[in-house]
Amino acid sequence: MPSAREVNFDGLVGPTHNYAGLSVGNIASVKHSGAVSHPREAALQGLAKMKYLADLGVTQAVLPPHERPSIATLRTLGFTGPNDAAILRAAARQAPQLLAACSSASGMWTANAATVTPSSDTTDGRVHFTPANLVSKFHRSIESPQTSRTLRAIFRDQSRFVVHPPLPANFALGDEGAANHTRFAPNHGSRGLHFFVYGHLGLGPGSTSARATQFPSRQSLEASEAIRRCHQMNDKFVCYAKQHPAAIDAGVFHNDVVSVGNENVFLHHERAFVKTKVVVDELRRRYDTLTRGSELVVITVSERRIPLADAVRSYLFNSQLVTTGRERMALIAPIDCAEVPKVKNFLDGLIAGGKSPVREIHHFNLRESMRNGGGPACLRLRVVLTNSEIAALPPQVLFTDATYAQLSAWVRKHYRETLAAGDLADPHLLEESRRALDELTQLLGLGSIYPFQSAGAHPT
Ligand code: SUG
């Protein structure tokens, strides 16, 4: 078995990062609607997290932002004019909400970019990716064409990688990517058990259950099953579970807001799933079969210990759980966890005594992203890769001290300090963003991946 490691592909925060209140069901997004954002600070907070993880020994890489505002989408929506500035003006005048949606920097939350299956778990021995269709929110549904281009530019060696098309864009196949998927394995290089979590059935008699919640469900069971088939995964080592409707209504719009797993450890809230105990028993049983007798370490947090509302407020379960050594893991938690007393107590207890595999907790200030409901885990896409697969990537996407210095300087050069709703129609913002992204594709060795880089064409 070739050794493999987890590479964390973090999304770089884009120059148009703003608060438009676009995600009903995501409490932070709605709460901060209309607030002034700080794109430069946001991008630097993200880079600081990457640097910290790289220093901890985690292999870190970057995914570039999307081109925003998306002029191509505005054209599709019927806004016309002699040039891009006129299109922006028309959209701002006629439909500012559409302009806001077409300007969101939501591509930064790369846990929603795709679902990934490592080569150890697929029949053809390649790493499989399916970009998420993100149909549940308009501003996110326009991400998948760019995500596909970006992944194809990075994972370009078709003898090792396959990037599938996104699933058909319909609620019945609503797919939000890795945020609703967890892989368990004794170590990253061994075969894994895959755990998919869905909110609704897309088709058939039970499909009306989507209406069981006040807030929208985003992931369908049919989507997760389709990904299992496309990725050639053995169904003996795949489990599915339904999100608890109470969790969705408490603001758990993705499962990574109430659970996190890494290798042999699963940390979750007791109200994450319908029939949580049955779900956990099934995971344990299949993990035992897969690994021939090794144990899945399950840490269940009760409602009494941490109420769902506190879990969502602190984003405890959106922490990253990363391997830092043999049987040693670190939890990368939002700073907000230190400020919610029940969560702080739980975390203090988790590392006390040194018995749990989680040995260290590191708190991070990611407030700019958190105000849109994006914590540490939302900002990264985990890709388990062997050394030879890593060697097949454009080397510049891997994060080093030099990348950190270069990207920090790039952010300081191109990003605005603040952004308010009225700024989205400013044609200079579009020009600044394009200049920044053009330079970035050169820094990352990606070639032309954006619509504005292909003369005359208007793909989304
Ligand atoms: O899809 N927020 C994102 C947050 C995504 C978090 N990702 C994970 N949990 N993996 C969303 O709701 C808000 C944008 C705004 O309101 O301006 C937003 O899209």
CSV table of N, CA, C and O and ligand atoms in Angstrom, one decimal, residues 18-24 26 28-30 33 100 104-106 109-112 134 137 139-140 143 176 178-180 218 253-257 315 318 369 371-375 377-379, ligand 1:
chain,number,residue,atom,x,y,z
A,18,ASN,N,-18.1,39.7,0.7
A,18,ASN,CA,-19.1,40.6,1.3
A,18,ASN,C,-20.2,39.9,2.0
A,18,ASN,O,-20.3,38.7,2.0
A,19,TYR,N,-21.0,40.7,2.7
A,19,TYR,CA,-22.1,40.1,3.4
A,19,TYR,C,-23.5,40.5,2.8
A,19,TYR,O,-24.0,41.6,3.0
A,20,ALA,N,-24.1,39.6,2.0
A,20,ALA,CA,-25.3,39.9,1.3
A,20,ALA,C,-26.5,39.1,1.9
A,20,ALA,O,-27.6,39.3,1.3
A,21,GLY,N,-26.3,38.4,2.9
A,21,GLY,CA,-27.5,37.7,3.5
A,21,GLY,C,-28.1,36.7,2.5
A,21,GLY,O,-29.3,36.6,2.5
A,22,LEU,N,-27.3,35.9,1.8
A,22,LEU,CA,-27.8,35.1,0.7
A,22,LEU,C,-28.3,33.7,1.1
A,22,LEU,O,-28.9,33.0,0.3
A,23,SER,N,-27.9,33.3,2.3
A,23,SER,CA,-28.1,31.9,2.7
A,23,SER,C,-29.1,31.7,3.8
A,23,SER,O,-28.8,31.5,5.0
A,24,VAL,N,-30.4,31.7,3.4
A,24,VAL,CA,-31.5,31.3,4.4
A,24,VAL,C,-31.2,30.0,5.0
A,24,VAL,O,-30.8,29.0,4.2
A,26,ASN,N,-28.7,29.5,7.1
A,26,ASN,CA,-27.4,29.7,7.6
A,26,ASN,C,-27.5,31.0,8.5
A,26,ASN,O,-27.6,32.1,8.0
A,28,ALA,N,-25.6,32.8,10.5
A,28,ALA,CA,-24.6,33.9,10.5
A,28,ALA,C,-24.8,34.7,9.2
A,28,ALA,O,-24.7,35.9,9.3
A,29,SER,N,-25.0,34.0,8.1
A,29,SER,CA,-25.2,34.8,6.8
A,29,SER,C,-26.3,35.8,6.9
A,29,SER,O,-26.2,36.9,6.5
A,30,VAL,N,-27.5,35.3,7.5
A,30,VAL,CA,-28.6,36.2,7.5
A,30,VAL,C,-28.4,37.3,8.5
A,30,VAL,O,-28.7,38.5,8.3
A,33,SER,N,-26.2,40.2,7.2
A,33,SER,CA,-26.6,40.8,5.9
A,33,SER,C,-26.5,42.3,5.9
A,33,SER,O,-27.0,43.0,6.9
A,100,ALA,N,-25.7,41.1,-6.1
A,100,ALA,CA,-25.0,40.6,-4.9
A,100,ALA,C,-24.7,39.1,-5.1
A,100,ALA,O,-23.6,38.6,-4.8
A,104,SER,N,-20.8,37.2,-5.0
A,104,SER,CA,-20.4,36.5,-3.7
A,104,SER,C,-19.0,35.8,-3.9
A,104,SER,O,-18.8,35.2,-5.0
A,105,ALA,N,-18.2,35.9,-2.9
A,105,ALA,CA,-16.9,35.2,-2.9
A,105,ALA,C,-17.1,33.8,-2.3
A,105,ALA,O,-16.1,33.2,-1.8
A,106,SER,N,-18.3,33.2,-2.4
A,106,SER,CA,-18.6,31.9,-1.8
A,106,SER,C,-17.7,30.7,-2.2
A,106,SER,O,-17.6,29.7,-1.5
A,109,TRP,N,-15.3,28.7,0.3
A,109,TRP,CA,-15.7,27.5,1.2
A,109,TRP,C,-15.5,26.2,0.4
A,109,TRP,O,-16.5,25.6,-0.1
A,110,THR,N,-14.3,25.8,0.3
A,110,THR,CA,-14.0,24.7,-0.6
A,110,THR,C,-14.4,23.3,-0.1
A,110,THR,O,-14.3,22.4,-0.9
A,111,ALA,N,-14.8,23.3,1.1
A,111,ALA,CA,-15.5,22.0,1.6
A,111,ALA,C,-16.7,21.7,0.7
A,111,ALA,O,-17.2,20.6,0.7
A,112,ASN,N,-17.2,22.8,0.1
A,112,ASN,CA,-18.4,22.6,-0.8
A,112,ASN,C,-18.0,22.5,-2.3
A,112,ASN,O,-18.9,22.5,-3.1
A,134,LEU,N,-24.4,22.5,-6.0
A,134,LEU,CA,-24.8,23.6,-5.1
A,134,LEU,C,-26.1,24.2,-5.5
A,134,LEU,O,-26.2,25.5,-5.4
A,137,LYS,N,-28.7,27.1,-3.4
A,137,LYS,CA,-28.6,28.6,-3.3
A,137,LYS,C,-28.1,29.1,-4.7
A,137,LYS,O,-27.1,28.7,-5.2
A,139,HIS,N,-26.6,31.8,-5.6
A,139,HIS,CA,-25.2,32.4,-5.7
A,139,HIS,C,-24.2,31.3,-5.7
A,139,HIS,O,-23.1,31.4,-6.2
A,140,ARG,N,-24.5,30.1,-5.1
A,140,ARG,CA,-23.6,29.0,-5.1
A,140,ARG,C,-23.7,28.1,-6.3
A,140,ARG,O,-22.7,27.4,-6.7
A,143,GLU,N,-21.2,28.3,-9.1
A,143,GLU,CA,-19.7,28.0,-8.9
A,143,GLU,C,-19.2,26.8,-9.7
A,143,GLU,O,-18.0,26.7,-10.0
A,176,GLU,N,-23.8,19.2,-2.1
A,176,GLU,CA,-23.0,20.3,-1.5
A,176,GLU,C,-21.6,19.8,-1.2
A,176,GLU,O,-20.8,20.4,-0.4
A,178,ALA,N,-18.0,17.9,-0.1
A,178,ALA,CA,-17.3,17.2,1.0
A,178,ALA,C,-17.9,17.6,2.4
A,178,ALA,O,-17.6,16.9,3.4
A,179,ALA,N,-18.6,18.7,2.4
A,179,ALA,CA,-19.2,19.2,3.7
A,179,ALA,C,-20.1,18.2,4.3
A,179,ALA,O,-20.4,18.2,5.5
A,180,ASN,N,-20.7,17.3,3.4
A,180,ASN,CA,-21.6,16.2,3.9
A,180,ASN,C,-21.0,14.9,3.8
A,180,ASN,O,-21.7,13.9,3.6
A,218,ARG,N,-30.2,20.7,2.0
A,218,ARG,CA,-29.4,21.0,0.8
A,218,ARG,C,-28.9,19.7,0.0
A,218,ARG,O,-28.6,19.8,-1.1
A,253,PHE,N,-26.9,23.8,8.2
A,253,PHE,CA,-27.2,23.7,6.8
A,253,PHE,C,-26.3,22.7,6.1
A,253,PHE,O,-26.6,22.2,5.0
A,254,HIS,N,-25.1,22.4,6.7
A,254,HIS,CA,-24.2,21.3,6.2
A,254,HIS,C,-23.9,20.4,7.4
A,254,HIS,O,-23.8,21.0,8.5
A,255,ASN,N,-23.6,19.2,7.2
A,255,ASN,CA,-23.3,18.3,8.3
A,255,ASN,C,-22.0,18.6,9.0
A,255,ASN,O,-21.8,18.3,10.2
A,256,ASP,N,-21.1,19.3,8.3
A,256,ASP,CA,-19.9,19.7,9.0
A,256,ASP,C,-20.1,20.8,10.0
A,256,ASP,O,-19.1,21.3,10.6
A,257,VAL,N,-21.3,21.2,10.2
A,257,VAL,CA,-21.6,22.1,11.3
A,257,VAL,C,-21.9,21.3,12.6
A,257,VAL,O,-21.9,21.9,13.7
A,315,TYR,N,-19.5,27.1,16.4
A,315,TYR,CA,-19.0,26.4,15.3
A,315,TYR,C,-18.0,25.3,15.7
A,315,TYR,O,-17.0,25.0,15.0
A,318,ASN,N,-17.2,22.6,13.4
A,318,ASN,CA,-16.6,23.0,12.1
A,318,ASN,C,-15.1,23.2,12.3
A,318,ASN,O,-14.4,23.7,11.5
A,369,SER,N,-14.8,35.3,7.7
A,369,SER,CA,-15.5,34.1,7.0
A,369,SER,C,-16.7,33.6,7.9
A,369,SER,O,-17.8,33.3,7.4
A,371,ARG,N,-18.6,35.2,9.8
A,371,ARG,CA,-19.9,36.0,9.7
A,371,ARG,C,-20.7,35.6,8.5
A,371,ARG,O,-21.9,36.0,8.4
A,372,ASN,N,-20.2,34.8,7.6
A,372,ASN,CA,-21.0,34.3,6.6
A,372,ASN,C,-21.3,32.8,6.8
A,372,ASN,O,-21.7,32.1,5.9
A,373,GLY,N,-21.0,32.3,8.0
A,373,GLY,CA,-21.2,30.9,8.3
A,373,GLY,C,-20.1,29.9,7.8
A,373,GLY,O,-20.4,28.7,7.6
A,374,GLY,N,-18.9,30.5,7.6
A,374,GLY,CA,-17.8,29.6,7.1
A,374,GLY,C,-16.7,29.5,8.1
A,374,GLY,O,-15.9,30.5,8.3
A,375,GLY,N,-16.6,28.4,8.8
A,375,GLY,CA,-15.5,28.2,9.8
A,375,GLY,C,-14.3,27.5,9.2
A,375,GLY,O,-14.2,27.4,8.0
A,377,ALA,N,-13.3,24.4,8.9
A,377,ALA,CA,-13.4,23.2,8.1
A,377,ALA,C,-14.1,23.6,6.7
A,377,ALA,O,-13.8,22.9,5.7
A,378,CYS,N,-14.9,24.7,6.7
A,378,CYS,CA,-15.5,25.1,5.5
A,378,CYS,C,-14.5,25.5,4.5
A,378,CYS,O,-14.7,25.4,3.3
A,379,LEU,N,-13.4,26.1,5.0
A,379,LEU,CA,-12.4,26.7,4.1
A,379,LEU,C,-11.5,25.7,3.4
A,379,LEU,O,-10.6,26.2,2.7
B,1,SUG,O1,-23.2,28.1,1.6
B,1,SUG,N1,-22.3,31.1,3.1
B,1,SUG,C1,-22.0,29.7,2.8
B,1,SUG,C2,-21.2,29.1,3.9
B,1,SUG,C3,-20.7,27.8,3.5
B,1,SUG,C4,-20.1,27.0,4.7
B,1,SUG,N2,-19.6,25.8,4.3
B,1,SUG,C5,-19.6,24.6,5.0
B,1,SUG,N3,-20.3,24.5,6.1
B,1,SUG,N4,-18.9,23.6,4.6
B,1,SUG,C6,-23.3,28.9,2.5
B,1,SUG,O2,-24.3,29.2,3.2
B,1,SUG,C7,-23.2,33.4,2.7
B,1,SUG,C8,-22.9,34.4,1.6
B,1,SUG,C9,-23.6,35.7,1.9
B,1,SUG,O3,-24.6,35.7,2.6
B,1,SUG,O4,-23.2,36.8,1.4
B,1,SUG,C10,-22.8,32.0,2.2
B,1,SUG,O5,-22.9,31.7,1.0
